PDB file of C-alpha atoms in Angstrom:
ATOM      1  CA  UNK A   1     127.866 -33.700 292.358  1.00 72.00           C
ATOM      2  CA  UNK A   2     131.402 -35.068 292.798  1.00 79.00           C
ATOM      3  CA  UNK A   3     133.001 -37.362 290.244  1.00 81.00           C
ATOM      4  CA  UNK A   4     136.109 -39.445 290.896  1.00 86.00           C
ATOM      5  CA  UNK A   5     138.435 -39.452 287.866  1.00 88.00           C
ATOM      6  CA  UNK A   6     141.292 -41.379 289.483  1.00 91.00           C
ATOM      7  CA  UNK A   7     141.026 -44.368 287.139  1.00 94.00           C
ATOM      8  CA  UNK A   8     142.429 -44.731 283.635  1.00 93.00           C
ATOM      9  CA  UNK A   9     145.083 -42.023 283.562  1.00 93.00           C
ATOM     10  CA  UNK A  10     148.072 -42.275 281.228  1.00 93.00           C
ATOM     11  CA  UNK A  11     151.623 -41.674 282.462  1.00 92.00           C
ATOM     12  CA  UNK A  12     155.109 -41.273 280.963  1.00 91.00           C
ATOM     13  CA  UNK A  13     158.557 -40.041 281.944  1.00 89.00           C
ATOM     14  CA  UNK A  14     159.540 -39.843 278.247  1.00 87.00           C
ATOM     15  CA  UNK A  15     159.209 -36.234 277.054  1.00 83.00           C
ATOM     16  CA  UNK A  16     159.726 -37.426 273.459  1.00 81.00           C
ATOM     17  CA  UNK A  17     156.203 -38.877 273.666  1.00 81.00           C
ATOM     18  CA  UNK A  18     154.767 -35.471 274.561  1.00 81.00           C
ATOM     19  CA  UNK A  19     154.171 -32.826 271.913  1.00 71.00           C
ATOM     20  CA  UNK A  20     153.614 -29.130 272.492  1.00 69.00           C
ATOM     21  CA  UNK A  21     150.114 -29.699 271.169  1.00 66.00           C
ATOM     22  CA  UNK A  22     148.449 -31.461 274.087  1.00 63.00           C
ATOM     23  CA  UNK A  23     145.384 -32.113 271.923  1.00 62.00           C
ATOM     24  CA  UNK A  24     147.500 -34.591 269.919  1.00 68.00           C
ATOM     25  CA  UNK A  25     149.485 -36.874 272.247  1.00 77.00           C
ATOM     26  CA  UNK A  26     151.213 -40.078 271.187  1.00 78.00           C
ATOM     27  CA  UNK A  27     149.849 -42.128 274.097  1.00 83.00           C
ATOM     28  CA  UNK A  28     150.331 -45.612 272.591  1.00 86.00           C
ATOM     29  CA  UNK A  29     153.539 -46.113 274.643  1.00 88.00           C
ATOM     30  CA  UNK A  30     152.297 -44.442 277.824  1.00 92.00           C
ATOM     31  CA  UNK A  31     151.544 -46.535 280.928  1.00 93.00           C
ATOM     32  CA  UNK A  32     148.015 -46.826 282.304  1.00 95.00           C
ATOM     33  CA  UNK A  33     147.837 -45.849 285.978  1.00 94.00           C
ATOM     34  CA  UNK A  34     145.313 -45.175 288.695  1.00 94.00           C
ATOM     35  CA  UNK A  35     145.748 -42.154 290.952  1.00 89.00           C
ATOM     36  CA  UNK A  36     147.243 -41.632 293.422  1.00 87.00           C
ATOM     37  CA  UNK A  37     150.422 -42.777 291.690  1.00 86.00           C
ATOM     38  CA  UNK A  38     154.134 -42.328 292.284  1.00 83.00           C
ATOM     39  CA  UNK A  39     156.831 -42.820 289.698  1.00 82.00           C
ATOM     40  CA  UNK A  40     159.425 -43.465 292.422  1.00 81.00           C
ATOM     41  CA  UNK A  41     157.749 -46.497 294.002  1.00 77.00           C
ATOM     42  CA  UNK A  42     160.688 -48.756 293.110  1.00 78.00           C
ATOM     43  CA  UNK A  43     163.755 -46.587 292.485  1.00 78.00           C
ATOM     44  CA  UNK A  44     162.948 -44.402 295.495  1.00 74.00           C
ATOM     45  CA  UNK A  45     163.173 -47.422 297.784  1.00 77.00           C
ATOM     46  CA  UNK A  46     166.243 -49.249 296.468  1.00 78.00           C
ATOM     47  CA  UNK A  47     168.732 -47.346 298.677  1.00 79.00           C
ATOM     48  CA  UNK A  48     170.792 -46.153 295.718  1.00 79.00           C
ATOM     49  CA  UNK A  49     169.851 -42.449 295.919  1.00 79.00           C
ATOM     50  CA  UNK A  50     169.366 -42.640 292.141  1.00 79.00           C
ATOM     51  CA  UNK A  51     165.622 -42.108 291.942  1.00 82.00           C
ATOM     52  CA  UNK A  52     164.176 -40.196 289.020  1.00 85.00           C
ATOM     53  CA  UNK A  53     163.844 -36.447 289.688  1.00 82.00           C
ATOM     54  CA  UNK A  54     162.810 -35.227 286.245  1.00 84.00           C
ATOM     55  CA  UNK A  55     159.545 -34.126 284.712  1.00 86.00           C
ATOM     56  CA  UNK A  56     156.755 -36.639 284.272  1.00 88.00           C
ATOM     57  CA  UNK A  57     153.490 -36.379 282.401  1.00 89.00           C
ATOM     58  CA  UNK A  58     149.952 -37.511 283.139  1.00 90.00           C
ATOM     59  CA  UNK A  59     147.087 -37.328 280.671  1.00 89.00           C
ATOM     60  CA  UNK A  60     143.376 -37.993 280.791  1.00 88.00           C
ATOM     61  CA  UNK A  61     140.737 -37.005 278.293  1.00 84.00           C
ATOM     62  CA  UNK A  62     137.610 -35.534 279.813  1.00 83.00           C
ATOM     63  CA  UNK A  63     134.831 -34.693 277.411  1.00 83.00           C
ATOM     64  CA  UNK A  64     132.718 -31.617 277.977  1.00 82.00           C
ATOM     65  CA  UNK A  65     129.847 -33.759 276.669  1.00 85.00           C
ATOM     66  CA  UNK A  66     129.967 -35.486 280.077  1.00 81.00           C
ATOM     67  CA  UNK A  67     128.449 -32.350 281.606  1.00 86.00           C
ATOM     68  CA  UNK A  68     125.375 -30.216 281.160  1.00 87.00           C
ATOM     69  CA  UNK A  69     125.935 -26.982 279.242  1.00 87.00           C
ATOM     70  CA  UNK A  70     125.475 -24.812 282.346  1.00 90.00           C
ATOM     71  CA  UNK A  71     127.604 -26.939 284.696  1.00 88.00           C
ATOM     72  CA  UNK A  72     130.509 -25.263 286.444  1.00 88.00           C
ATOM     73  CA  UNK A  73     133.357 -27.794 286.654  1.00 85.00           C
ATOM     74  CA  UNK A  74     136.391 -27.747 288.953  1.00 86.00           C
ATOM     75  CA  UNK A  75     139.338 -30.127 288.756  1.00 83.00           C
ATOM     76  CA  UNK A  76     140.851 -30.668 292.192  1.00 82.00           C
ATOM     77  CA  UNK A  77     144.411 -32.027 292.198  1.00 81.00           C
ATOM     78  CA  UNK A  78     145.588 -32.922 295.691  1.00 78.00           C
ATOM     79  CA  UNK A  79     148.750 -34.853 294.868  1.00 74.00           C
ATOM     80  CA  UNK A  80     150.868 -32.548 292.702  1.00 74.00           C
ATOM     81  CA  UNK A  81     154.324 -32.289 294.267  1.00 69.00           C
ATOM     82  CA  UNK A  82     156.741 -29.403 293.748  1.00 70.00           C
ATOM     83  CA  UNK A  83     155.119 -27.846 290.705  1.00 76.00           C
ATOM     84  CA  UNK A  84     152.602 -28.682 288.030  1.00 80.00           C
ATOM     85  CA  UNK A  85     150.971 -27.362 284.888  1.00 79.00           C
ATOM     86  CA  UNK A  86     147.459 -28.373 283.919  1.00 78.00           C
ATOM     87  CA  UNK A  87     146.179 -28.151 280.337  1.00 74.00           C
TER      88      UNK A  87
END
């Protein structure tokens, strides 16, 4: 069975909103996005060569209660650019 989890992701460029404990994120100020998503949709097209090149963060809570105990689950990420870390 394939599930599409592209809806209802959270996104921020602000590292101050991200703690080292990913189980406790301050997501109240994060933006809600649907994947695929690009954070350079506007500044990457304005001709100013000033588009954001820093680290960005995406978050989505997926409960293991959504699956049967014996399910083997894979998360396929097709759109990560230069590098990524998944927690």
